[in-house]
CSV table of C-alpha atoms and ligand atoms in Angstrom, one decimal:
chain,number,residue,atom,x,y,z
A,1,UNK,CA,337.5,46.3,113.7
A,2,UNK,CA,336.7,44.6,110.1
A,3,UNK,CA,335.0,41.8,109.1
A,4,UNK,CA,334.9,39.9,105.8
A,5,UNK,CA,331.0,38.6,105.4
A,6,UNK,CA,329.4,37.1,102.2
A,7,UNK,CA,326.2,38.9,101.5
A,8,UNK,CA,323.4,39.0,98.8
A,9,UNK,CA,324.2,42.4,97.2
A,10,UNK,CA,327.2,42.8,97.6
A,11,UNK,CA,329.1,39.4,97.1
A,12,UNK,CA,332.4,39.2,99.3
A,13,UNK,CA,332.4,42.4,101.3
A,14,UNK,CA,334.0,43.9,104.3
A,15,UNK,CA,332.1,45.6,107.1
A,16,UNK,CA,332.8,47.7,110.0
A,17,UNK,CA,332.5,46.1,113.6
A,18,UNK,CA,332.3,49.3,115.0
A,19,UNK,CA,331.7,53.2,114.7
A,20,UNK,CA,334.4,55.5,114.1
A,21,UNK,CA,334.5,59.0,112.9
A,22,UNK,CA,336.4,60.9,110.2
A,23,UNK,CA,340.1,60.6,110.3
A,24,UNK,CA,339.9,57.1,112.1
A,25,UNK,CA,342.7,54.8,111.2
A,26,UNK,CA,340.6,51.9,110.5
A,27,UNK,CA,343.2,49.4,109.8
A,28,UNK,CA,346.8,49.3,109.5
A,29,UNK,CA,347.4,45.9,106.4
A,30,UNK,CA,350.4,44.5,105.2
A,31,UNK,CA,350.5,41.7,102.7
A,32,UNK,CA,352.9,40.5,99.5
A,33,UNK,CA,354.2,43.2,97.7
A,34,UNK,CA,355.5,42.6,94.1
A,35,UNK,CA,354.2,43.2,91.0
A,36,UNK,CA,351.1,40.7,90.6
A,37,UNK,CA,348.1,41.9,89.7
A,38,UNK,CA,345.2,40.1,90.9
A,39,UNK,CA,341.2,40.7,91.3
A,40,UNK,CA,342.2,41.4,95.4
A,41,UNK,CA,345.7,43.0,94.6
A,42,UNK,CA,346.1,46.8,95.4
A,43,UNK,CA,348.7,49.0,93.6
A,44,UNK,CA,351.1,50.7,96.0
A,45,UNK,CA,352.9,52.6,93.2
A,46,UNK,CA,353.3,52.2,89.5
A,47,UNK,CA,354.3,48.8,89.1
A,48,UNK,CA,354.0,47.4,92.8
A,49,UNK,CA,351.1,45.9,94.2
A,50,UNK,CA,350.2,44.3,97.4
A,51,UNK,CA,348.2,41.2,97.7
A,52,UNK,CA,347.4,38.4,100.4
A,53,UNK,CA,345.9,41.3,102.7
A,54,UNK,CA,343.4,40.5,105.6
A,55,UNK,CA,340.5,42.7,104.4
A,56,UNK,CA,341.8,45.6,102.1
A,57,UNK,CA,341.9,43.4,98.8
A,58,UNK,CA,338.3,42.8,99.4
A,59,UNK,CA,336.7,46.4,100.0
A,60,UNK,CA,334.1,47.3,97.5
A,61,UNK,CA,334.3,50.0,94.9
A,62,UNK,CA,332.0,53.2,95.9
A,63,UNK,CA,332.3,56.3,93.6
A,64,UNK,CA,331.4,58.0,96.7
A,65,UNK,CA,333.4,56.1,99.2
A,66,UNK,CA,333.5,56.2,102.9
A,67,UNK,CA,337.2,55.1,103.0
A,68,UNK,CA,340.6,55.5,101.3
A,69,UNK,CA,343.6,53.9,100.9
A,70,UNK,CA,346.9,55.5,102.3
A,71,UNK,CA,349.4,53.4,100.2
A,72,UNK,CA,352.4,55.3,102.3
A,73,UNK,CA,351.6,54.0,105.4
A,74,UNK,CA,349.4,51.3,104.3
A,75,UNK,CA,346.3,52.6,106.7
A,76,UNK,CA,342.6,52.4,105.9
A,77,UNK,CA,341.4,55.6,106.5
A,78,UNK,CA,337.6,57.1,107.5
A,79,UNK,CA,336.5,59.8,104.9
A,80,UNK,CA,333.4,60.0,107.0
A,81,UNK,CA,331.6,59.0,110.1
A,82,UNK,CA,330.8,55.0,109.7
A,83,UNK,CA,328.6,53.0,111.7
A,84,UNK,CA,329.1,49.6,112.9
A,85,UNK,CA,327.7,47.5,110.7
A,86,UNK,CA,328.5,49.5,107.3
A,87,UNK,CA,329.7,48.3,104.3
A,88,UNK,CA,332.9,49.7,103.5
A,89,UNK,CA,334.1,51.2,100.3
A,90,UNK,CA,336.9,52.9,98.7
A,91,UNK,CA,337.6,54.4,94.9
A,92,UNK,CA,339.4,51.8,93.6
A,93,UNK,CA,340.4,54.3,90.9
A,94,UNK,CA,342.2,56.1,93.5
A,95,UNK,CA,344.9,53.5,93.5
A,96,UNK,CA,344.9,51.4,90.3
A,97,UNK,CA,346.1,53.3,87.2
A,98,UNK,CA,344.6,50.3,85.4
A,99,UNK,CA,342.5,48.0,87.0
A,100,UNK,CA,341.9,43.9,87.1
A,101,UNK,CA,338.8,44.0,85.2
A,102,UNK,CA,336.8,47.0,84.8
A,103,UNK,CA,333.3,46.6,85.6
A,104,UNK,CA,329.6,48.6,85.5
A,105,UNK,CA,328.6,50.4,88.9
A,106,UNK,CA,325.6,50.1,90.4
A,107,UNK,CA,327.0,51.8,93.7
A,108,UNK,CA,323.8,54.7,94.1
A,109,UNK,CA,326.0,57.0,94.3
A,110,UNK,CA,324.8,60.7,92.2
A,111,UNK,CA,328.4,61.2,91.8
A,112,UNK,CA,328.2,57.6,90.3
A,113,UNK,CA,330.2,56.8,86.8
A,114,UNK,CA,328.5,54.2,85.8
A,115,UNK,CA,331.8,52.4,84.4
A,116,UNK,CA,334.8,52.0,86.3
A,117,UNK,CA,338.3,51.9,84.8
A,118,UNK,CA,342.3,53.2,86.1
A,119,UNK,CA,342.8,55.9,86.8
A,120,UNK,CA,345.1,56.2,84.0
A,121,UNK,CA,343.1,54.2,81.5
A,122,UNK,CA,340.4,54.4,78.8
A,123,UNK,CA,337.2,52.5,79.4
A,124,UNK,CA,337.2,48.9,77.2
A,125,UNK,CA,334.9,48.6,73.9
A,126,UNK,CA,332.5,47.0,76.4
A,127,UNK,CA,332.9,49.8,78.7
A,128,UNK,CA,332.1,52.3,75.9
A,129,UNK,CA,329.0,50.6,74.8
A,130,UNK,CA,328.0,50.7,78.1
A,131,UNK,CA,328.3,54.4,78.8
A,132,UNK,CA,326.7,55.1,75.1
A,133,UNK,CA,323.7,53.1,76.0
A,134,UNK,CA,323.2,55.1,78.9
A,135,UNK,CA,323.5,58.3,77.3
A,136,UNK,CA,320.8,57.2,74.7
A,137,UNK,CA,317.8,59.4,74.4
A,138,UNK,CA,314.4,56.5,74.4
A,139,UNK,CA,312.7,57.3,71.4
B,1,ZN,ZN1,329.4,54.1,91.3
């Protein structure tokens, strides 16, 4: 039901192979759970994290995702109707209370923040230079 694919805007990505509606278990993952963090590692619970997964460890961040993570049963879930063929995304600061690397987002979203960090975590110097020169008025 998921595929991995390498793709222009997106770098490593993960796609839907078919359409589902809301609600639909898209995948059920397992993987290594310990206490690595990695750039593909997902965090279960404070200081646990799962890595070595099929396809989860490589969704891509959307502020305005159509998927999320249920780290209890370890299901991807569909937040919305997705078509076959979609790019698939979750809020990655809906699992990591601090993430790998936080990073600038150009995801389209209007609910969009521009810089995403943890969700228990202030954004780096870089992070806040960032945000301040997008709040800058152009002379
Ligand atoms: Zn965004």
């Amino acid at each position: 039901m998921l595929g991995i694919s390498r793709d222009d805007d997106f770098g490593l990505c993960v796609r839907a192979r078919r359409d589902c509606i809301e609600g639909t278990v898209i995948e059920r993952f397992d993987g290594n759970v310990g206490t690595l963090v990695s750039q593909h590692s997902l965090q279960i619970r404070p200081g646990l994290h799962i890595s070595g997964t099929r396809h989860i460890g490589f969704l891509s961040h959307g502020c305005d995702p159509n998927c999320r993570l249920d780290m209890t049963h370890f299901e991807l879930v569909a937040l919305r109707r997705i078509r076959n063929g979609e790019l698939l995304t979750i809020d990655y600061s809906e699992t990591e209370d601090r993430l790998f690397a936080q990073f600038a987002c150009i995801c389209g979203s209007t609910r969009c923040r521009r810089w995403i960090t943890g969700r228990n975590e202030a954004a780096t110097p870089t992070g806040q230079r960032f945000l301040a020169a997008l709040t800058r008025v152009p002379a």
